[in-house]
Tab-separated table of C-alpha atoms and ligand atoms in Angstrom:
chain	number	residue	atom	x	y	z
P	1	MET	CA	306.721	213.476	74.452
P	2	ARG	CA	307.006	216.797	72.646
P	3	LYS	CA	304.136	219.272	72.165
P	4	ALA	CA	304.552	219.086	68.383
P	5	ASP	CA	304.505	215.266	68.288
P	6	ARG	CA	301.940	213.643	66.048
P	7	ILE	CA	299.950	211.511	68.476
P	8	TYR	CA	297.608	208.730	67.346
P	9	VAL	CA	294.856	207.907	69.837
P	10	ALA	CA	293.265	204.569	68.955
P	11	GLY	CA	289.708	204.367	70.304
P	12	HIS	CA	289.162	208.125	70.587
P	13	ARG	CA	285.370	207.770	70.706
P	14	GLY	CA	285.404	205.464	73.721
P	15	MET	CA	285.343	206.588	77.343
P	16	VAL	CA	289.117	206.198	77.758
P	17	GLY	CA	290.217	207.463	74.355
P	18	SER	CA	288.031	210.562	74.564
P	19	ALA	CA	289.398	211.334	78.046
P	20	VAL	CA	292.950	210.964	76.688
P	21	CYS	CA	292.106	213.387	73.841
P	22	ARG	CA	290.729	215.931	76.342
P	23	ALA	CA	293.874	215.616	78.478
P	24	LEU	CA	296.124	216.032	75.426
P	25	GLU	CA	294.225	219.183	74.465
P	26	ARG	CA	294.512	220.556	78.022
P	27	GLY	CA	298.222	219.759	77.948
P	28	GLY	CA	298.792	221.708	74.717
P	29	TYR	CA	299.351	218.721	72.422
P	30	GLY	CA	297.672	219.921	69.240
P	31	ASN	CA	298.698	217.322	66.687
P	32	VAL	CA	296.353	214.422	67.456
P	33	VAL	CA	295.395	211.851	64.815
P	34	THR	CA	292.211	209.802	65.125
P	35	ARG	CA	290.151	207.426	62.986
P	36	THR	CA	286.592	206.272	63.563
P	37	HIS	CA	285.764	202.568	63.385
P	38	ALA	CA	284.151	203.171	59.978
P	39	GLU	CA	287.356	204.799	58.691
P	40	LEU	CA	289.780	202.202	60.040
P	41	ASP	CA	289.034	198.611	61.051
P	42	LEU	CA	291.631	197.759	63.696
P	43	LEU	CA	290.918	194.034	63.181
P	44	ASP	CA	292.422	194.319	59.675
P	45	PRO	CA	296.243	194.190	59.752
P	46	ALA	CA	296.677	195.521	56.200
P	47	ALA	CA	294.411	198.502	56.894
P	48	VAL	CA	296.300	199.287	60.111
P	49	ARG	CA	299.679	199.040	58.320
P	50	ALA	CA	298.430	201.373	55.544
P	51	PHE	CA	297.140	203.856	58.137
P	52	TYR	CA	300.480	204.017	59.975
P	53	ALA	CA	302.400	204.298	56.693
P	54	ALA	CA	300.242	207.228	55.582
P	55	GLU	CA	300.028	209.101	58.906
P	56	ARG	CA	303.482	208.397	60.388
P	57	PRO	CA	302.621	209.238	64.016
P	58	ASP	CA	305.464	209.836	66.495
P	59	VAL	CA	303.469	208.496	69.436
P	60	ALA	CA	300.519	206.087	69.749
P	61	VAL	CA	298.100	205.568	72.640
P	62	ILE	CA	296.175	202.308	72.305
P	63	ALA	CA	292.836	202.837	74.041
P	64	ALA	CA	290.753	200.868	71.529
P	65	ALA	CA	289.152	197.649	72.765
P	66	ARG	CA	285.935	195.709	72.967
P	67	VAL	CA	285.020	196.273	76.594
P	68	GLY	CA	282.167	195.378	78.879
P	69	GLY	CA	281.221	194.369	82.378
P	70	ILE	CA	280.963	190.928	83.883
P	71	GLY	CA	277.781	190.078	81.920
P	72	ALA	CA	279.238	190.930	78.507
P	73	ASN	CA	282.602	189.294	79.212
P	74	SER	CA	281.298	186.035	80.630
P	75	ALA	CA	278.798	185.597	77.764
P	76	ALA	CA	281.386	186.205	75.022
P	77	ASN	CA	284.914	185.265	76.121
P	78	ALA	CA	285.640	184.052	72.560
P	79	ARG	CA	284.803	187.402	70.943
P	80	PHE	CA	286.567	189.380	73.689
P	81	LEU	CA	289.706	187.289	73.124
P	82	TYR	CA	289.580	187.363	69.310
P	83	GLU	CA	288.840	191.053	68.796
P	84	ASN	CA	291.060	192.394	71.555
P	85	GLU	CA	293.947	190.156	70.525
P	86	LEU	CA	293.743	191.404	66.931
P	87	ILE	CA	293.413	195.046	68.004
P	88	ALA	CA	296.431	194.710	70.308
P	89	LEU	CA	298.637	192.868	67.817
P	90	ASN	CA	297.722	195.033	64.829
P	91	THR	CA	298.087	198.384	66.574
P	92	VAL	CA	301.298	197.546	68.445
P	93	TRP	CA	303.057	195.520	65.724
P	94	GLY	CA	301.914	197.980	63.041
P	95	ALA	CA	303.345	200.880	65.044
P	96	ALA	CA	306.703	199.127	65.389
P	97	GLU	CA	306.852	198.350	61.664
P	98	ALA	CA	306.096	201.990	60.837
P	99	GLY	CA	308.745	203.287	63.248
P	100	VAL	CA	306.377	204.891	65.779
P	101	ARG	CA	308.841	206.128	68.400
P	102	ARG	CA	306.739	205.698	71.497
P	103	LEU	CA	303.609	203.742	72.374
P	104	LEU	CA	301.395	203.419	75.427
P	105	PHE	CA	299.229	200.300	75.600
P	106	LEU	CA	296.211	200.331	77.906
P	107	GLY	CA	294.922	197.180	79.561
P	108	SER	CA	293.072	196.367	82.730
P	109	THR	CA	293.874	194.933	86.144
P	110	CYS	CA	291.855	191.839	85.184
P	111	ILE	CA	295.138	190.606	83.619
P	112	TYR	CA	296.180	189.553	87.133
P	113	PRO	CA	295.361	186.167	88.676
P	114	ARG	CA	291.951	185.702	90.266
P	115	LEU	CA	293.529	185.098	93.664
P	116	ALA	CA	296.455	187.509	93.380
P	117	PRO	CA	297.919	189.000	96.571
P	118	GLN	CA	296.151	192.245	97.520
P	119	PRO	CA	296.868	195.023	96.753
P	120	ILE	CA	298.011	193.471	93.448
P	121	PRO	CA	301.609	194.278	92.512
P	122	GLU	CA	302.749	194.292	88.882
P	123	SER	CA	304.904	191.252	89.750
P	124	ALA	CA	301.724	189.133	90.184
P	125	LEU	CA	301.369	188.886	86.400
P	126	LEU	CA	301.178	185.261	85.182
P	127	THR	CA	301.751	183.733	88.602
P	128	SER	CA	298.469	181.743	88.740
P	129	ALA	CA	295.084	181.154	87.064
P	130	LEU	CA	292.956	184.005	85.703
P	131	GLU	CA	289.370	184.885	86.666
P	132	LYS	CA	287.112	182.822	84.363
P	133	THR	CA	284.461	185.499	83.745
P	134	ASN	CA	286.925	187.690	81.803
P	135	GLU	CA	289.639	185.247	80.790
P	136	GLY	CA	289.370	186.084	77.071
P	137	TYR	CA	289.792	189.821	77.587
P	138	ALA	CA	292.641	189.277	80.060
P	139	LEU	CA	294.555	186.949	77.707
P	140	ALA	CA	294.312	189.485	74.855
P	141	LYS	CA	295.554	192.304	77.073
P	142	ILE	CA	298.427	190.126	78.327
P	143	SER	CA	299.428	189.519	74.682
P	144	GLY	CA	299.448	193.258	74.034
P	145	LEU	CA	301.563	194.156	77.022
P	146	LYS	CA	303.979	191.296	76.312
P	147	LEU	CA	304.329	192.391	72.690
P	148	CYS	CA	305.284	195.881	73.922
P	149	GLU	CA	307.803	194.366	76.337
P	150	PHE	CA	309.367	192.159	73.628
P	151	LEU	CA	309.589	195.011	71.107
P	152	ARG	CA	311.252	197.204	73.711
P	153	ARG	CA	313.807	194.539	74.524
P	154	GLU	CA	314.457	193.366	70.955
P	155	ARG	CA	314.212	196.657	69.051
P	156	GLY	CA	314.816	199.319	71.703
P	157	LEU	CA	311.379	200.898	71.154
P	158	CYS	CA	309.902	202.725	74.155
P	159	TYR	CA	306.612	200.764	74.170
P	160	HIS	CA	305.057	200.345	77.606
P	161	SER	CA	301.741	199.630	79.335
P	162	LEU	CA	299.366	200.958	81.955
P	163	MET	CA	296.892	198.678	83.723
P	164	PRO	CA	294.001	200.720	85.099
P	165	THR	CA	291.616	199.481	87.722
P	166	ASN	CA	287.814	199.649	87.055
P	167	LEU	CA	287.095	202.971	85.333
P	168	TYR	CA	284.075	205.267	85.114
P	169	GLY	CA	283.248	208.757	83.890
P	170	PRO	CA	281.893	210.761	80.947
P	171	GLY	CA	281.026	208.778	77.832
P	172	ASP	CA	280.614	205.457	79.678
P	173	SER	CA	278.173	202.804	78.478
P	174	TYR	CA	274.981	202.537	80.514
P	175	ASP	CA	273.982	199.189	79.019
P	176	LEU	CA	271.922	197.288	81.598
P	177	VAL	CA	273.213	193.844	80.617
P	178	GLY	CA	276.692	194.389	79.188
P	179	GLY	CA	277.872	197.467	81.103
P	180	HIS	CA	280.202	197.787	84.077
P	181	VAL	CA	278.765	197.904	87.557
P	182	LEU	CA	279.081	201.611	88.403
P	183	PRO	CA	277.346	203.105	85.334
P	184	THR	CA	274.775	200.290	85.358
P	185	MET	CA	273.915	201.081	88.974
P	186	ILE	CA	273.527	204.781	88.135
P	187	ARG	CA	271.051	203.959	85.380
P	188	LYS	CA	269.162	201.386	87.447
P	189	PHE	CA	268.745	203.734	90.437
P	190	GLU	CA	267.886	206.743	88.255
P	191	GLU	CA	265.236	204.844	86.314
P	192	ALA	CA	263.826	203.316	89.529
P	193	ARG	CA	263.578	206.818	91.062
P	194	GLN	CA	261.842	208.189	87.973
P	195	ARG	CA	259.374	205.285	87.828
P	196	GLY	CA	258.905	205.148	91.608
P	197	ASP	CA	259.924	201.452	91.766
P	198	ALA	CA	260.005	199.800	95.202
P	199	SER	CA	263.200	197.837	94.534
P	200	VAL	CA	266.230	197.726	92.258
P	201	PRO	CA	267.705	194.409	91.055
P	202	LEU	CA	271.496	194.113	91.446
P	203	TRP	CA	273.794	191.209	90.670
P	204	GLY	CA	275.677	188.781	92.886
P	205	THR	CA	276.047	188.916	96.637
P	206	GLY	CA	277.361	192.471	97.014
P	207	THR	CA	280.438	191.170	98.860
P	208	PRO	CA	283.135	191.539	96.143
P	209	LEU	CA	285.579	194.377	96.624
P	210	ARG	CA	286.451	196.733	93.789
P	211	GLU	CA	288.436	199.908	93.239
P	212	PHE	CA	287.202	202.666	90.917
P	213	LEU	CA	289.205	205.349	89.129
P	214	HIS	CA	287.718	208.360	87.348
P	215	VAL	CA	288.714	208.273	83.681
P	216	ASP	CA	290.059	211.850	83.818
P	217	ASP	CA	292.546	210.698	86.476
P	218	LEU	CA	293.562	207.836	84.176
P	219	ALA	CA	294.021	210.259	81.258
P	220	GLU	CA	296.357	212.404	83.372
P	221	ALA	CA	298.262	209.240	84.291
P	222	CYS	CA	298.666	208.482	80.570
P	223	LEU	CA	300.259	211.874	79.925
P	224	PHE	CA	302.379	211.468	83.030
P	225	VAL	CA	303.885	208.134	81.957
P	226	LEU	CA	304.311	209.275	78.352
P	227	ASN	CA	306.549	212.007	79.712
P	228	LEU	CA	308.775	209.665	81.717
P	229	ALA	CA	312.148	209.182	80.044
P	230	ASP	CA	312.417	205.516	80.987
P	231	PRO	CA	309.017	204.205	82.173
P	232	PRO	CA	308.659	200.704	83.622
P	233	ASP	CA	307.234	198.185	81.113
P	234	LEU	CA	304.103	197.807	83.198
P	235	LEU	CA	302.487	200.155	85.701
P	236	ASN	CA	299.244	199.816	87.633
P	237	VAL	CA	297.022	202.845	87.991
P	238	GLY	CA	294.214	203.069	90.528
P	239	SER	CA	292.648	205.239	93.187
P	240	GLY	CA	293.703	203.091	96.148
P	241	GLU	CA	290.107	203.395	97.471
P	242	GLU	CA	288.500	200.013	97.939
P	243	VAL	CA	284.748	199.591	98.288
P	244	SER	CA	282.413	196.599	98.495
P	245	ILE	CA	279.757	196.327	95.775
P	246	ARG	CA	277.156	196.622	98.537
P	247	ASP	CA	278.654	199.921	99.780
P	248	LEU	CA	278.992	201.172	96.225
P	249	ALA	CA	275.276	200.499	95.737
P	250	GLU	CA	274.495	202.594	98.837
P	251	LYS	CA	276.648	205.430	97.539
P	252	VAL	CA	275.003	205.373	94.107
P	253	ARG	CA	271.546	205.182	95.655
P	254	ALA	CA	272.342	208.255	97.777
P	255	ALA	CA	273.920	210.128	94.845
P	256	THR	CA	270.813	209.582	92.708
P	257	GLY	CA	268.347	210.301	95.529
P	258	CYS	CA	266.585	206.970	94.932
P	259	LEU	CA	264.526	205.525	97.816
P	260	ALA	CA	264.091	201.972	96.467
P	261	THR	CA	265.412	198.936	98.323
P	262	ILE	CA	268.007	196.618	96.776
P	263	ASP	CA	267.219	193.129	95.552
P	264	TRP	CA	270.457	191.073	95.268
P	265	ASP	CA	270.321	188.330	92.632
P	266	ALA	CA	272.847	185.722	93.780
P	267	THR	CA	272.302	183.655	90.617
P	268	LYS	CA	274.369	186.313	88.779
P	269	PRO	CA	278.190	186.065	88.992
P	270	ASP	CA	280.270	187.909	91.575
P	271	GLY	CA	283.470	187.644	89.535
P	272	THR	CA	286.817	188.001	91.196
P	273	PRO	CA	286.395	188.412	94.993
P	274	ARG	CA	288.799	191.335	95.356
P	275	LYS	CA	290.640	193.573	92.889
P	276	LEU	CA	292.658	196.373	94.471
P	277	CYS	CA	295.812	197.267	92.633
P	278	ASP	CA	299.119	198.223	94.192
P	279	THR	CA	299.898	201.671	92.829
P	280	SER	CA	303.059	202.274	94.844
P	281	ARG	CA	305.243	202.244	91.701
P	282	ILE	CA	303.406	204.974	89.800
P	283	ARG	CA	302.935	207.010	92.994
P	284	ALA	CA	306.674	206.792	93.755
P	285	LEU	CA	307.283	208.208	90.274
P	286	GLY	CA	305.097	211.226	91.133
P	287	TRP	CA	301.515	210.529	89.943
P	288	ALA	CA	298.497	210.638	92.278
P	289	PRO	CA	294.739	210.552	91.635
P	290	ARG	CA	292.771	213.760	92.222
P	291	ILE	CA	289.103	212.703	92.082
P	292	SER	CA	287.693	210.822	95.093
P	293	LEU	CA	284.955	208.235	94.549
P	294	ASP	CA	282.326	210.460	96.226
P	295	GLU	CA	283.270	213.443	94.052
P	296	GLY	CA	283.544	211.280	90.931
P	297	LEU	CA	280.110	209.771	91.607
P	298	ARG	CA	278.523	213.218	91.988
P	299	ARG	CA	280.090	214.316	88.702
P	300	THR	CA	279.106	211.128	86.907
P	301	VAL	CA	275.469	211.225	88.018
P	302	ALA	CA	275.313	214.862	86.808
P	303	CYS	CA	276.999	213.847	83.577
P	304	TYR	CA	274.569	210.925	83.045
P	305	ARG	CA	271.604	213.269	83.548
P	306	ALA	CA	273.097	215.799	81.109
P	307	GLU	CA	273.802	213.067	78.537
P	308	CYS	CA	270.192	211.798	78.925
P	309	ALA	CA	268.823	215.340	78.482
P	310	ALA	CA	270.972	215.860	75.378
P	311	GLU	CA	270.050	212.376	74.110
P	312	THR	CA	273.736	211.527	73.719
P	313	VAL	CA	273.823	208.891	76.461
P	314	ARG	CA	275.097	205.431	75.423
P	315	LEU	CA	272.401	203.018	76.552
P	316	GLY	CA	273.965	200.116	74.642
P	317	ARG	CA	277.578	199.096	74.312
W	401	GFB	O1	282.010	196.011	86.746
W	401	GFB	P1	281.659	194.584	86.636
W	401	GFB	O2	280.662	194.230	85.589
W	401	GFB	O3	282.962	193.725	86.302
W	401	GFB	O4	281.080	193.983	88.007
W	401	GFB	P2	284.249	193.153	87.070
W	401	GFB	C1	281.642	194.184	89.247
W	401	GFB	C2	280.824	193.545	90.342
W	401	GFB	O5	279.565	194.230	90.445
W	401	GFB	C3	280.489	192.060	90.234
W	401	GFB	C4	278.521	193.302	90.654
W	401	GFB	O6	280.681	191.469	91.503
W	401	GFB	C5	278.999	192.056	89.898
W	401	GFB	O7	278.326	190.889	90.352
W	401	GFB	N1	277.238	193.874	90.183
W	401	GFB	C6	276.154	194.134	90.950
W	401	GFB	C7	276.945	194.231	88.926
W	401	GFB	N2	275.156	194.605	90.215
W	401	GFB	C8	275.619	194.690	88.943
W	401	GFB	C9	275.016	195.136	87.731
W	401	GFB	O8	273.872	195.554	87.660
W	401	GFB	N3	275.813	195.091	86.614
W	401	GFB	C10	277.129	194.662	86.660
W	401	GFB	N4	277.853	194.667	85.535
W	401	GFB	N5	277.690	194.198	87.811
W	401	GFB	C11	285.199	193.518	84.705
W	401	GFB	C12	285.730	192.612	83.633
W	401	GFB	O9	285.111	192.737	85.828
W	401	GFB	O10	286.090	194.568	85.023
W	401	GFB	C13	286.314	193.336	82.502
W	401	GFB	O11	284.701	191.725	83.224
W	401	GFB	C14	287.151	194.524	82.910
W	401	GFB	O12	287.094	192.458	81.749
W	401	GFB	C15	286.492	195.343	83.979
W	401	GFB	O13	288.416	194.112	83.346
W	401	GFB	C16	287.365	196.474	84.469
W	401	GFB	O14	284.940	194.182	87.900
W	401	GFB	O15	283.912	191.888	87.780
């Protein structure tokens, strides 16, 4: 990728897209093209084609998606499939039709089977059944990464994908019902501390294992792979640090200074029992994360408090 390249970042207002824009700016890439949802509906193929024809980007980073935690996904698999499938197909196919030279498609490690070997290698893709709570989202992301792979093989376009593990950081959604676990815990413990509540309700059994990556580390990984001459079709990106939901809750409680006890609600879903991705491929190529979970949590709690004070915090999705 050249400094003068015209780079389209789809989803630049989301947590991932905005982190990618910050990383591009830090890296000296000054020719970034963005569109808000109101300006460009990514569900509309004709609008996406017209956008690419008018803007002619050299590079595209597809960070746009309908996202959410286990609550949002399991309540709306149909919408997660429909919208994410259309976003993936329109942005990737539209780029190819317009001659976009290079494209990075972002997915999620939930594309891998529910009971994949751990840590999950890229080769686990499509080897057995998906996790039901986010099957719609996973199927859409699999379509997107496969479309990139097919276009690369059939048309020689350098379109490739990154599958990040669970992400967190500035600009996250703190929605209590539809959000991901880490930001939701921050909000729950902060509000419980402020109100002086005796207990905080959390979901599931606390036994599932998850891996968390700070979104600024992901953004650096995006730039890193975009600068590889011949990147693999699919690369995992994660921190390599695994933590149980129960231990994560203790860390968030400590980081917020909350004294409440935890009330586990086992009627809520646990989701996939373990999701640690194998990052040996991207690490062998030279990328490594920089922000530990403890450091990332400190930063994110501070960021949440600053966003609350500035009234910019996203309390819904
Ligand atoms: O982050 P999360 O919503 O999604 O939940 P997934 C992770 C784990 O945290 C589950 C537990 O075991 C939840 O039961 N948990 C405990 C909570 N308390 C809470 C809470 O208050 N809110 C939430 N949300 N969870 C998502 C997928 O899976 O991962 C998406 O649904 C996406 O498609 C994303 O891939 C990265 O890690 O289970």
